[in-house]
Tab-separated table of C-alpha atoms and ligand atoms in Angstrom:
chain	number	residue	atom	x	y	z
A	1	UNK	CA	-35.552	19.559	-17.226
A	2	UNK	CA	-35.105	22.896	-15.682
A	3	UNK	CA	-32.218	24.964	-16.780
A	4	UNK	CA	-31.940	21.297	-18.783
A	5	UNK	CA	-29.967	19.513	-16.335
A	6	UNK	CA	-29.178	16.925	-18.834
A	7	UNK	CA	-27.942	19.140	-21.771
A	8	UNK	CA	-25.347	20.014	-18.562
A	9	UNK	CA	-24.822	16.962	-17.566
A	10	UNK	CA	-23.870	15.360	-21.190
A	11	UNK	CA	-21.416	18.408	-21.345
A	12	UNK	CA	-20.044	17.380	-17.866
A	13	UNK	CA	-19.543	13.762	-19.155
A	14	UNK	CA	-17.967	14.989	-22.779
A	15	UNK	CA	-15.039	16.614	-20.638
A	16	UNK	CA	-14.641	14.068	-18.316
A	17	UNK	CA	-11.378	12.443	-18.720
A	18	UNK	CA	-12.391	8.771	-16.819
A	19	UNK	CA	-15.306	8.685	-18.651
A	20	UNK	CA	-14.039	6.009	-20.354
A	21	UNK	CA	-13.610	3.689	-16.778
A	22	UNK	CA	-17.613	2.931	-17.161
A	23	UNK	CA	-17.142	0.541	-20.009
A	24	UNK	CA	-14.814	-1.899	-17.640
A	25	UNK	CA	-17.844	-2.563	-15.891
A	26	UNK	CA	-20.572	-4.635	-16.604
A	27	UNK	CA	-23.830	-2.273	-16.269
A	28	UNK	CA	-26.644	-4.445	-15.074
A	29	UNK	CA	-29.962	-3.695	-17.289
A	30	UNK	CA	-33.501	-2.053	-15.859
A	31	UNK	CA	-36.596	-4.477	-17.203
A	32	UNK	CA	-37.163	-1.227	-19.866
A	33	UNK	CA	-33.519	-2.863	-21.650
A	34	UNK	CA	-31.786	0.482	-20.621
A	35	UNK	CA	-28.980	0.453	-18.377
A	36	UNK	CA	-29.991	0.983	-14.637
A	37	UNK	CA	-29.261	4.252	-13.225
A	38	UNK	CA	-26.918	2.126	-10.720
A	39	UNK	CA	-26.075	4.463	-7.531
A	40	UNK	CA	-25.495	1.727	-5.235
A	41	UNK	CA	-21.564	1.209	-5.678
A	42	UNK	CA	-21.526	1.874	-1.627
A	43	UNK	CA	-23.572	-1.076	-1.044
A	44	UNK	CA	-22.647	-3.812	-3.742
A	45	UNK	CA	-19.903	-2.192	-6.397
A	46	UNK	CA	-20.366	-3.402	-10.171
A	47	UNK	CA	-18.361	-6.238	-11.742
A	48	UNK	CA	-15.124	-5.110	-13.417
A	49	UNK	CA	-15.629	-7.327	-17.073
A	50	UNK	CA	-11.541	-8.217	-16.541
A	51	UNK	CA	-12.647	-10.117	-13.210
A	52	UNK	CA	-13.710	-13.486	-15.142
A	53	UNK	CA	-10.344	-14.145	-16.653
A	54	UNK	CA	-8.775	-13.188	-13.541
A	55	UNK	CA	-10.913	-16.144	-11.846
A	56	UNK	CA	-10.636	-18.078	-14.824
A	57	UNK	CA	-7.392	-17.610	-14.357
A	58	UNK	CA	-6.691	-19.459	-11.361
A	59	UNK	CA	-9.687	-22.581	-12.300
A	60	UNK	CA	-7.251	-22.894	-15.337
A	61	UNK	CA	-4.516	-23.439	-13.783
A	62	UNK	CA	-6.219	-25.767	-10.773
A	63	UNK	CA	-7.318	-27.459	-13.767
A	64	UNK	CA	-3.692	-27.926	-14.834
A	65	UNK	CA	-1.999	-28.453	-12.000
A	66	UNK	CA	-3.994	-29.942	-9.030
A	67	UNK	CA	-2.165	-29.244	-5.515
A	68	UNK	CA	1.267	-27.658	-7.321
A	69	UNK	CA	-1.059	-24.388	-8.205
A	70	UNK	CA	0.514	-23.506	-5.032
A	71	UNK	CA	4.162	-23.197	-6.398
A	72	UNK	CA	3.221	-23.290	-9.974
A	73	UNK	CA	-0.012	-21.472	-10.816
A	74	UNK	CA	1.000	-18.283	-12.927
A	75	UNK	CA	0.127	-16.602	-9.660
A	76	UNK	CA	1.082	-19.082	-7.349
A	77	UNK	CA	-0.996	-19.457	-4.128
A	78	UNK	CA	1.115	-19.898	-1.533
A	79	UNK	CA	2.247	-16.146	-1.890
A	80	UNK	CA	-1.035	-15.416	-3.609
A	81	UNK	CA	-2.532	-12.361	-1.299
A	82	UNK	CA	1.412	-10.834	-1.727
A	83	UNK	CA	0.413	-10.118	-5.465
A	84	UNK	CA	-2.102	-7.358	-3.862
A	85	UNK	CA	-0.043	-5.881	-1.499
A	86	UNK	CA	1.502	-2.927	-3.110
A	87	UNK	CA	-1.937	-1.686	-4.628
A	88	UNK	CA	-3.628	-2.061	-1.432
A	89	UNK	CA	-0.982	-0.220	0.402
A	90	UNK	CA	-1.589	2.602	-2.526
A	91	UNK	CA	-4.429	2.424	-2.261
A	92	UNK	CA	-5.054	3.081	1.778
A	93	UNK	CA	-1.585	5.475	2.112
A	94	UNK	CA	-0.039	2.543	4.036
A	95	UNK	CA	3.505	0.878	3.649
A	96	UNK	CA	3.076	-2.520	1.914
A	97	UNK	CA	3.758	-3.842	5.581
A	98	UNK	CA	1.176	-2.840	6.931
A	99	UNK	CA	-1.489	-4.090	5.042
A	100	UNK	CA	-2.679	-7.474	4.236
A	101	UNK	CA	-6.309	-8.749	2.454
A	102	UNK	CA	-7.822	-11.896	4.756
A	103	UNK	CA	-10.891	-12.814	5.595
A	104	UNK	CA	-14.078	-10.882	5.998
A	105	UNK	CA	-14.475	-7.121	7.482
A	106	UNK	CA	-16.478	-7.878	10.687
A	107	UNK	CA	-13.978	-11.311	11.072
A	108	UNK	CA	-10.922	-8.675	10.877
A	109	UNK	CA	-12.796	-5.975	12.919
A	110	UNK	CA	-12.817	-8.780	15.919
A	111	UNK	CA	-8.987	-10.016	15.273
A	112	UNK	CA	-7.773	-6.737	15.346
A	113	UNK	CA	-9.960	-5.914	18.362
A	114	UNK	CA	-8.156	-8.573	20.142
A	115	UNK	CA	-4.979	-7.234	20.012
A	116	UNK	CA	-6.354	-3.300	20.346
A	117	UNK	CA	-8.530	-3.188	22.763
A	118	UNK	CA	-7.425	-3.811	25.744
A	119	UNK	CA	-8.865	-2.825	28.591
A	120	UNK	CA	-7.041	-2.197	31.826
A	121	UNK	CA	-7.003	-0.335	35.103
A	122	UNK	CA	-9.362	2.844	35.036
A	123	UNK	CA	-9.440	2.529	30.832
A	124	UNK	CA	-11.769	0.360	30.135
A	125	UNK	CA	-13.958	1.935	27.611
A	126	UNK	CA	-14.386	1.662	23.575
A	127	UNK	CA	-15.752	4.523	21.845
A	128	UNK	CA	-18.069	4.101	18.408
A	129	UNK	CA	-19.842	6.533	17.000
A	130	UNK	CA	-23.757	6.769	17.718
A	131	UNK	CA	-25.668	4.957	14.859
A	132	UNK	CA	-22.239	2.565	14.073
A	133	UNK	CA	-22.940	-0.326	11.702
A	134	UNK	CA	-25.012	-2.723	13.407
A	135	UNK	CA	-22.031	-5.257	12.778
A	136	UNK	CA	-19.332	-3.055	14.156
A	137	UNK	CA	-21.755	-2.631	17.480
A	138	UNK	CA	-21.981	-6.244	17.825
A	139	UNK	CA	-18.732	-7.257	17.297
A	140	UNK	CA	-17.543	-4.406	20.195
A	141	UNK	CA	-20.127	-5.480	22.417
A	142	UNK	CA	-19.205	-8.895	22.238
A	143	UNK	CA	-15.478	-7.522	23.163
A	144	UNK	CA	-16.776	-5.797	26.403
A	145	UNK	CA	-18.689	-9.140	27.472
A	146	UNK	CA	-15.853	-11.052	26.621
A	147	UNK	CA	-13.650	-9.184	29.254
A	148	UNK	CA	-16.005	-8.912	31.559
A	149	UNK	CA	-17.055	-5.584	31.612
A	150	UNK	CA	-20.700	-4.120	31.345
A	151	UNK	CA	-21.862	-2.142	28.363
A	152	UNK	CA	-23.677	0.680	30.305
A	153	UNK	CA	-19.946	1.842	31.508
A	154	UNK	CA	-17.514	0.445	28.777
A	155	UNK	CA	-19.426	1.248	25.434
A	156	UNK	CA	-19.525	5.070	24.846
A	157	UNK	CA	-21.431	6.196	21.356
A	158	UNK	CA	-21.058	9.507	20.785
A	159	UNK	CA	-23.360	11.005	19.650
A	160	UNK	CA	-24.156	14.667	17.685
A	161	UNK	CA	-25.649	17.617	19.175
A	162	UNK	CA	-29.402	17.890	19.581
A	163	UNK	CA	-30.929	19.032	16.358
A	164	UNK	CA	-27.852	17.947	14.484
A	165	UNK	CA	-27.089	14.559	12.065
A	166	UNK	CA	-23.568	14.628	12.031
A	167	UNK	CA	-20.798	14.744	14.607
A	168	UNK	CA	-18.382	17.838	15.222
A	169	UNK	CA	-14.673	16.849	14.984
A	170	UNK	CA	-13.961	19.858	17.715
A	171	UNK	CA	-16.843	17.478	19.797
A	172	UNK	CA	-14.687	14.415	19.520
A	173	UNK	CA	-11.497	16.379	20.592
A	174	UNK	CA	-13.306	17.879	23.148
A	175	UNK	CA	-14.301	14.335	24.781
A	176	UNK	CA	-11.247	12.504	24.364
A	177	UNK	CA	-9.492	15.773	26.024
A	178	UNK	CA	-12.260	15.231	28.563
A	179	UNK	CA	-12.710	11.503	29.234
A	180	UNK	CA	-9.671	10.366	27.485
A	181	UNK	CA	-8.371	8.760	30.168
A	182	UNK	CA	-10.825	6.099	30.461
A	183	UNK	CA	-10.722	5.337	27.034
A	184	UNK	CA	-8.449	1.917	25.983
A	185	UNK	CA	-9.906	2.364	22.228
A	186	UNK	CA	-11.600	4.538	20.016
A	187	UNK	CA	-13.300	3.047	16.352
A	188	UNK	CA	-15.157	5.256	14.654
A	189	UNK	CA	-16.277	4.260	10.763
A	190	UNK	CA	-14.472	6.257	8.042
A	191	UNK	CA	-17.373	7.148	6.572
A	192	UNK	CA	-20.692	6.568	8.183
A	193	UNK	CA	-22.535	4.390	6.407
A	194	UNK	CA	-25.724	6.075	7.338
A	195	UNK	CA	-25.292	9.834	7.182
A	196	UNK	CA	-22.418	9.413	4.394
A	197	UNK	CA	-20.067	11.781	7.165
A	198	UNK	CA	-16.751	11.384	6.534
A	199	UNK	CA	-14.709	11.694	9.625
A	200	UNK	CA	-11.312	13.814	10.296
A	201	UNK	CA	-9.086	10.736	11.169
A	202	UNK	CA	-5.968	12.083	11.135
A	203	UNK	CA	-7.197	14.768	13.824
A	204	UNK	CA	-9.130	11.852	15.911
A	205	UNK	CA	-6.381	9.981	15.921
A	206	UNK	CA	-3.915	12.611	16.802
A	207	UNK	CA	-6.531	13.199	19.827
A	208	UNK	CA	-6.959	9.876	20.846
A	209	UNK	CA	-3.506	9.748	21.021
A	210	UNK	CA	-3.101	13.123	23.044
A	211	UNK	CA	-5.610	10.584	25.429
A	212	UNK	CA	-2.899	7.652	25.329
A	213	UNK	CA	-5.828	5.535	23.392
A	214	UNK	CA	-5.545	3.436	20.463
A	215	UNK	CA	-7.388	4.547	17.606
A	216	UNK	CA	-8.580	2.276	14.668
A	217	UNK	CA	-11.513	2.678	11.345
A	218	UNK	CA	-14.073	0.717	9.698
A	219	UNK	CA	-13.202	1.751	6.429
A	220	UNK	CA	-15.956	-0.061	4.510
A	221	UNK	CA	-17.090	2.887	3.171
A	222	UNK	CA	-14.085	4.977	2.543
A	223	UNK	CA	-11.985	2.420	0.961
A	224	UNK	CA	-12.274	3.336	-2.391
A	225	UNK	CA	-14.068	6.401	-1.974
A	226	UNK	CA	-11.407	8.773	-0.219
A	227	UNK	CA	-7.972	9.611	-0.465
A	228	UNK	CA	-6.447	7.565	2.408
A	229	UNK	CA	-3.163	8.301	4.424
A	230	UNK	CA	-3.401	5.819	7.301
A	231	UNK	CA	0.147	5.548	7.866
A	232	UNK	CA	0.668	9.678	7.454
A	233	UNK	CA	-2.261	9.829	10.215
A	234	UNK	CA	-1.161	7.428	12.498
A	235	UNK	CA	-4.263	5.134	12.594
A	236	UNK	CA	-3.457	2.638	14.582
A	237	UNK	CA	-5.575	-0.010	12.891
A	238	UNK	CA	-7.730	-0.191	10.233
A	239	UNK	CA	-10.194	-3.126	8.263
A	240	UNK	CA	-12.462	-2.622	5.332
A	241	UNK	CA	-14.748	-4.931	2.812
A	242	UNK	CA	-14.018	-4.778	-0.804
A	243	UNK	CA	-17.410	-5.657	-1.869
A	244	UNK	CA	-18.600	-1.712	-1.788
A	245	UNK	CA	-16.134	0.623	-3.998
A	246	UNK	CA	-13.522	-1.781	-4.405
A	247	UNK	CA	-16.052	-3.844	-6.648
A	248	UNK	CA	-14.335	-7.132	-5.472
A	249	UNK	CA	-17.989	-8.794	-5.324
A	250	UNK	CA	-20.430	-10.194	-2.815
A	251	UNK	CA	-18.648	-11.747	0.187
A	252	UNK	CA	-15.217	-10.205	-1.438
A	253	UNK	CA	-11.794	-10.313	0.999
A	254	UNK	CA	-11.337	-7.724	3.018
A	255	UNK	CA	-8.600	-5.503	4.172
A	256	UNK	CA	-6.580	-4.926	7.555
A	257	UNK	CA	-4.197	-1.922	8.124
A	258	UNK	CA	-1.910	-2.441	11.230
A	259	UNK	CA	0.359	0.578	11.780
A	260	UNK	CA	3.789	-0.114	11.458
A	261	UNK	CA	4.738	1.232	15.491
A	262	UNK	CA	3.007	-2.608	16.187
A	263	UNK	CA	4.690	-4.435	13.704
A	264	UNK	CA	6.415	-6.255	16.018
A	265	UNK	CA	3.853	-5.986	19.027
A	266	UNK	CA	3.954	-9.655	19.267
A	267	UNK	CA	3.453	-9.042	23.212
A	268	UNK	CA	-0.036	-8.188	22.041
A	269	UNK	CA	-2.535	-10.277	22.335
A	270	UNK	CA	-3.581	-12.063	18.998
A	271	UNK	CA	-5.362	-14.701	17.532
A	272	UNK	CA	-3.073	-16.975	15.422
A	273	UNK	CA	-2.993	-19.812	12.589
A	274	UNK	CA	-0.664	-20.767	10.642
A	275	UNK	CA	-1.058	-18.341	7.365
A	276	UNK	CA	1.037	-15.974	10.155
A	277	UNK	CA	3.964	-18.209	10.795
A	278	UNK	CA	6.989	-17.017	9.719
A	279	UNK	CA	7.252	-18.384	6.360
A	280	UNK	CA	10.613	-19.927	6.197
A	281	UNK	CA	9.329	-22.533	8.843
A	282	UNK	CA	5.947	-22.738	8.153
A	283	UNK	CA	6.019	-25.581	6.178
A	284	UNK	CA	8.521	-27.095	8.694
A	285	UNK	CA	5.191	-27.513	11.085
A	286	UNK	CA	6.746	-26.856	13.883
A	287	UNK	CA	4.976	-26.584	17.290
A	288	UNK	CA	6.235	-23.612	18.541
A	289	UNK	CA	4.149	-20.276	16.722
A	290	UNK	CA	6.784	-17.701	15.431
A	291	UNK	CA	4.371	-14.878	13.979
A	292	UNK	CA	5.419	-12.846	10.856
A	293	UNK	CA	6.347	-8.839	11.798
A	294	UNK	CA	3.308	-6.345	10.181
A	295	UNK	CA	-0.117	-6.763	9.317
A	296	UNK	CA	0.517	-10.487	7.677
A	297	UNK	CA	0.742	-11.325	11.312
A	298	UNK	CA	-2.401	-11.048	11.751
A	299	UNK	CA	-3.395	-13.499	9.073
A	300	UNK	CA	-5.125	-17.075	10.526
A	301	UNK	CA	-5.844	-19.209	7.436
A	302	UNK	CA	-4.867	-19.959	3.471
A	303	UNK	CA	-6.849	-17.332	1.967
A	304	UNK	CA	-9.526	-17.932	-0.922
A	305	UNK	CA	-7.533	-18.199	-4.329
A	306	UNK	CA	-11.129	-17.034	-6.572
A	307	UNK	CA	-11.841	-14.221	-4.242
A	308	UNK	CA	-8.448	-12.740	-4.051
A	309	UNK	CA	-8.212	-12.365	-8.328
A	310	UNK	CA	-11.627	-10.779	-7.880
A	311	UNK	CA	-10.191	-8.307	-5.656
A	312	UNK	CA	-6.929	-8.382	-7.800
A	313	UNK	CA	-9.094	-7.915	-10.617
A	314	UNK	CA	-10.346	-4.456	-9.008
A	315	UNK	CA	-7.078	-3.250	-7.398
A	316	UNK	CA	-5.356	-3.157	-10.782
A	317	UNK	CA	-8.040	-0.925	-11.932
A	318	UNK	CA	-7.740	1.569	-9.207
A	319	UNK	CA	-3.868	1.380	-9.408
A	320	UNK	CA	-4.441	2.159	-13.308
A	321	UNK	CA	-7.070	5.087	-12.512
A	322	UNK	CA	-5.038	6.273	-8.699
A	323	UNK	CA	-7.267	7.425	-6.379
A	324	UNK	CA	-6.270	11.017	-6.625
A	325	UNK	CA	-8.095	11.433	-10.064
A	326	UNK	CA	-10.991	9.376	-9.111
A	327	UNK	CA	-11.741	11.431	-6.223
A	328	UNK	CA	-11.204	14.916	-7.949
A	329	UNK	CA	-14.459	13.420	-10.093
A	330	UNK	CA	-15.726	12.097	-7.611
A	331	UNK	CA	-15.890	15.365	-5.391
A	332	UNK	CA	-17.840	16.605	-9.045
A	333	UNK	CA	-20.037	14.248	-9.514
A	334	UNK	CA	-21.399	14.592	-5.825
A	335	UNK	CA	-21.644	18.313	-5.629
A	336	UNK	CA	-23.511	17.793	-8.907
A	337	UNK	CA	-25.895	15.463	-7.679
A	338	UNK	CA	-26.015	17.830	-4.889
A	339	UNK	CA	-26.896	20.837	-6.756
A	340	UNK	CA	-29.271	18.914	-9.321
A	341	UNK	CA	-31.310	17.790	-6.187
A	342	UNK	CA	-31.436	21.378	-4.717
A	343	UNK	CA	-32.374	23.163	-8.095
A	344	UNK	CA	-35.156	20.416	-8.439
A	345	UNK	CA	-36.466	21.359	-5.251
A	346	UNK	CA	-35.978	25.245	-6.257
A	347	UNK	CA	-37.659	24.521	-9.841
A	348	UNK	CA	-40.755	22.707	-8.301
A	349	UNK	CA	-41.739	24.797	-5.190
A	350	UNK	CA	-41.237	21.486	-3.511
A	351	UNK	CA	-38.697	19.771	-1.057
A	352	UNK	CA	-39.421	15.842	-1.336
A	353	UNK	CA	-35.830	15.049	0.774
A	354	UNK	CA	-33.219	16.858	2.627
A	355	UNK	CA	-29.752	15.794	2.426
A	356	UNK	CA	-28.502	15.021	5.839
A	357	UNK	CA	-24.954	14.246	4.460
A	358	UNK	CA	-22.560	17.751	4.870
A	359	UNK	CA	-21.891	19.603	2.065
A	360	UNK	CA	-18.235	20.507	2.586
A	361	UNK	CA	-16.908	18.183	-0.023
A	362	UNK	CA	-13.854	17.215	3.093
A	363	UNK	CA	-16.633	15.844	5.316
A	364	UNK	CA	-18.178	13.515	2.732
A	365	UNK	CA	-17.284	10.376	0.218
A	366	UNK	CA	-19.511	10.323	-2.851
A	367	UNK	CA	-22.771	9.131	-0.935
A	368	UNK	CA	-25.564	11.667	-0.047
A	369	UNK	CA	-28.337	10.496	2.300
A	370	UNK	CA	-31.837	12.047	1.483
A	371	UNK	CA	-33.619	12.149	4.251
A	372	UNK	CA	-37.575	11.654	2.831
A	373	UNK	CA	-40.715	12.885	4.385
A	374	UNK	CA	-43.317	9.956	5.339
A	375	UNK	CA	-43.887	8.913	1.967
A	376	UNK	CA	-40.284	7.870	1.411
A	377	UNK	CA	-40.744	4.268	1.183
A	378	UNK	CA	-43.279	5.544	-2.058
A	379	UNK	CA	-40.277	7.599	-3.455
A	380	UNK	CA	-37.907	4.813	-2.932
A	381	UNK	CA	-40.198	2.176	-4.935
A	382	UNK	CA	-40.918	4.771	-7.893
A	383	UNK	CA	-37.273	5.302	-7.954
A	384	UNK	CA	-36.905	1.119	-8.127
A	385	UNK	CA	-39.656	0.671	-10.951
A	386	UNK	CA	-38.321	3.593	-13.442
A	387	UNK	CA	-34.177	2.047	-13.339
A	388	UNK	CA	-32.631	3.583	-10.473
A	389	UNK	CA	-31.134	1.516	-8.413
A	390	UNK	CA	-30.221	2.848	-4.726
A	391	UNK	CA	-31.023	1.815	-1.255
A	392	UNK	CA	-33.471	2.482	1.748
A	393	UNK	CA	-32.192	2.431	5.172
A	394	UNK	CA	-35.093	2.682	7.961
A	395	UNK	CA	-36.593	4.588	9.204
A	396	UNK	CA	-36.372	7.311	6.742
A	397	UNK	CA	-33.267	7.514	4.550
A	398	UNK	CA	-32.486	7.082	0.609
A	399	UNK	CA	-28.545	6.419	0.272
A	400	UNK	CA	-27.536	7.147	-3.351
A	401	UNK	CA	-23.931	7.440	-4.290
A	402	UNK	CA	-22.580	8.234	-7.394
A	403	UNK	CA	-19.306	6.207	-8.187
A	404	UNK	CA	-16.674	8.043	-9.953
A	405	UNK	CA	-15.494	5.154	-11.665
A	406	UNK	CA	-18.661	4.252	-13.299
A	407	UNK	CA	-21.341	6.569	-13.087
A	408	UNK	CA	-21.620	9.435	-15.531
A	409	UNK	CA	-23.061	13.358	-15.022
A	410	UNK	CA	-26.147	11.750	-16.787
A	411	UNK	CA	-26.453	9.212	-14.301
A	412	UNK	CA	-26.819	11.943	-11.691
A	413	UNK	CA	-29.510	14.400	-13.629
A	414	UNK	CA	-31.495	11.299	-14.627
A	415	UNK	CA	-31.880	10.415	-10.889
A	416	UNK	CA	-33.143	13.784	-9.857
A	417	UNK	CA	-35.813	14.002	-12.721
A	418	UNK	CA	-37.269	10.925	-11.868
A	419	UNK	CA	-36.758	11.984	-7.885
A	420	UNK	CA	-39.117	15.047	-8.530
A	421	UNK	CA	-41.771	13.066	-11.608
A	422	UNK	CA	-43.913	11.064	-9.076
B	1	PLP	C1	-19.641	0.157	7.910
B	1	PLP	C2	-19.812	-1.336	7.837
B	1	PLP	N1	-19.219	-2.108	8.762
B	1	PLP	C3	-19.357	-3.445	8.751
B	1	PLP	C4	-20.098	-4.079	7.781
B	1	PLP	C5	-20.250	-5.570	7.841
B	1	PLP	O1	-19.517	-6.168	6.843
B	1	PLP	P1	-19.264	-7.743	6.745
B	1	PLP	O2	-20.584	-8.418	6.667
B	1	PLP	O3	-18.527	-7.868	5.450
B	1	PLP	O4	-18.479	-8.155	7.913
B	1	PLP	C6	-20.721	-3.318	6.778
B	1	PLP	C7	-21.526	-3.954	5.736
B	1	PLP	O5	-22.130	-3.345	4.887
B	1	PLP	C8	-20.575	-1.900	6.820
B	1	PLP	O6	-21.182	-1.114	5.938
C-alpha cells in the first residue's frame, strides 16, 4: 500500500486504548473464513456476545416463573424498561425523566408528532430537511393529511444551495428568522442518513425557538454516534432506533426524548394506553386515564421483555465505554478513513468517489458517503465479493462507517485498498 497504509494503521490500532471493545462483538465471517471488513454499524450494528445471556436471562426466568416474571423475574417486568433509564439518559444528555425506550422509531416519531405538531392559526407548517428518511417523510405527511392541510403549503424541505450536498446551519437560521412564523414544527434528522451531515441542534433549536416553533430529531443515526446534550440544547423532542450504533438488533426498541418544560403538558394532545397510567393505579383499572409526568407518558403498551435485555445488553456497554471516549476514536478513525481514501486517490492518479459527507469532524458522525461515478454499483459489488461489508443507497452513493466500538485502523486501510484494486 502506498506510504503502507496498513503498517500505519496496525500502529494506530496498537495505541488504541478501546481496542479491546471489538472482541464483545460477534464479527460475522466473509465466505474467504476471514472476518468481514464490517462498516455497516449505521445500518444494522453487530451483536454484543453478552446479549444471549441477557435474553436468556429473561426465557429463564419465564421458564421459572410463568406470569410472576412480572414481580419476580431478577429483572422484573413490570418496571422492566426503568432498568435502562439512567444509561439512556447518559447516553442522549437527557435527565432520566425525560427519556423512555418503547416501541419502534417511526411508531414514536408519529406519537410524539401528535402531541408536537400542532398546527394552528397562520403556523401551520413542518419543516424536514430535503432528502429526510423516506419513513420520517411519510410519517409527517400523513400528519399534514391528518389535519387537513395540503402538503404543497404545510411541508417545507429545505433544501442546500445549488451545487452544494449539505445544508448551511446560518441557512436554517436564516429561514426560521425568515418564515418562522408559519412554522408549528421543525424535525430535522441528527445525522442525515444519506449525506452522513450532522446537524447543529443546539443552534436550530435555539432558532426555532427565536421562531416560537417546536423543534424535535430523528436521532437514528446519531444515537450512538455523537455526543448528545438534548436537555443542555433544549430539543424539544427527540426518537431514535437502537438497531444502528446502539447494536440492540433488528427490529430493536427505540428511544423517545421529551424535554422536561412538557413534562407535565398533559393539555397536549397524546395518544394513550395504559403502560402511561400513573402507576400506583394502574393496576386499579380504573376508567378515568391519569398519565405519568415525563417521557414515560408517552408510553402506550407493556413493552417487549427479549428486546429490552438486547438493548440492555448494549446500553451497559456504552455506559462501560461513555460516549466521550468512543467518539474521541471515533472522530480518528473517520478522519483516517478519510485521509486513506484521499491518499489512494493521490497514489493512483485516480478519483473512483468523492466524499459528499463534510470534513469538519463537528459536522459529521463516523459515516462518510462516497459519492461513485457511473460504475458505482460495480465498485459496490467488488467491495461485497472481497469481505467488505457496507451499503448502496441509489442513485449513486456508498455509505461506509467505521464504528468506534468495533472497527479497528485496519478495518479502515483494508477498505481503501480494495476500494482502489478493481
Ligand atoms: C433516519 C431514519 N429514520 C427512520 C428510520 C425508520 O426506522 P424504523 O423502521 O425503525 O421506524 C430509519 C431506518 O433506517 C432511519 O435511518
Amino acid at each position: 500500500m502506498p506510504f503502507d497504509l496498513l503498517s500505519l494503521a496496525h500502529a494506530l490500532d496498537a495505541q488504541d486504548t478501546l481496542g479491546h471493545c471489538r472482541d464483545l462483538f460477534l464479527i460475522p465471517k466473509h465466505t474467504s473464513g476471514r472476518d468481514a471488513i464490517y462498516l455497516c454499524g449505521n445500518s444494522l450494528g453487530l451483536q454484543p456476545k453478552s446479549t444471549r445471556s441477557y435474553i436468556n436471562a429473561e426465557l429463564d426466568d419465564w421458564e421459572r416463573l410463568g406470569v410472576d416474571g412480572h414481580q419476580h423475574a431478577h429483572h422484573p417486568w413490570l418496571p422492566y424498561h426503568e432498568f435502562l433509564t439512567e444509561q439512556t439518559a447518559r447516553l442522549v444528555g437527557a435527565h432520566p425523566s425525560e427519556v423512555v425506550t418503547m416501541n419502534s422509531l417511526t411508531v414514536n416519531i408519529h406519537l410524539l408528532l401528535v402531541s408536537f405538531y400542532r398546527p394552528s392559526g397562520a403556523r401551520t407548517k413542518i419543516v424536514i430537511e430535503k432528502g429526510a428518511f423516506p419513513s420520517d417523510r411519510y410519517a409527517v405527511l400523513s400528519h399534514i393529511a391528518w389535519h387537513g392541510l395540503d402538503e404543497s403549503t404545510a411541508l417545507v424541505e429545505l433544501t442546500p444551495r445549488a451545487g452544494e450536498d449539505i445544508l448551511r446551519t446560518e441557512d436554517i437560521e436564516e429561514f426560521l428568522e425568515r418564515e418562522g412564523s408559519t412554522v408549528a414544527t421543525v424535525m430535522l434528522g441528527g445525522v442525515n442518513y444519506y449525506s452522513g451531515q450532522a446537524f447543529d441542534m443546539g443552534r436550530i433549536a435555539a432558532a426555532g425557538h427565536r421562531a416560537g416553533c417546536v423543534v424535535g430529531f430523528d436521532l437514528a443515526h446519531a444515537a450512538g454516534n455523537l455526543v448528545l446534550k438534548l436537555h443542555e440544547w433544549n430539543v424539544d423532542f427527540a426518537a431514535w432506533c437502537s438497531y444502528k450504533y446502539l447494536n440492540a438488533g433488528p427490529g430493536a426498541v427505540a428511544g423517545c426524548f421529551v424535554h422536561e418544560h412538557h413534562a407535565r403538558a398533559f393539555d397536549r394532545p397524546r395518544f394513550a394506553g395504559w403502560w402511561s397510567q400513573n402507576k400506583t393505579t394502574r393496576f386499579a383499572m380504573p376508567p378515568s386515564y391519569d398519565p405519568l409526568p415525563g417521557a414515560e407518558g408517552w408510553q402506550i403498551s407493556n413493552p417487549p421483555i427479549f428486546q429490552l435485555a438486547a438493548l440492555r445488553a448494549s446500553l451497559d456497554i456504552f455506559d462501560d465505554v461513555g460516549m466521550p471516549a468512543l467518539r474521541a476514536k471515533s472522530e480518528r478513525l473517520t478522519a483516517f478513513l478519510e485521509e486513506c481514501v484521499l491518499e489512494r486517490a493521490r497514489s493512483s492518479g485516480r478519483e473512483r468517489v468523492t466524499i459528499i459527507t463534510p470534513s469538519d469532524p463537528s459536522q459529521r458522525g463516523c459515516q462518510l458517503s462516497l459519492r461513485t461515478g457511473a460504475n458505482g454499483r460495480a465498485i459496490y459489488t467488488h467491495l461485497e465479493t472481497r469481505g467488505v461489508v457496507c451499503d448502496w443507497r441509489e442513485p449513486d452513493v456508498i455509505r461506509v462507517a467505521p464504528v468506534p466500538l468495533y472497527n479497528s485502523f485496519a478495518d479502515v486501510a483494508e477498505f481503501s485498498e480494495l476500494l482502489y484494486a478493481s
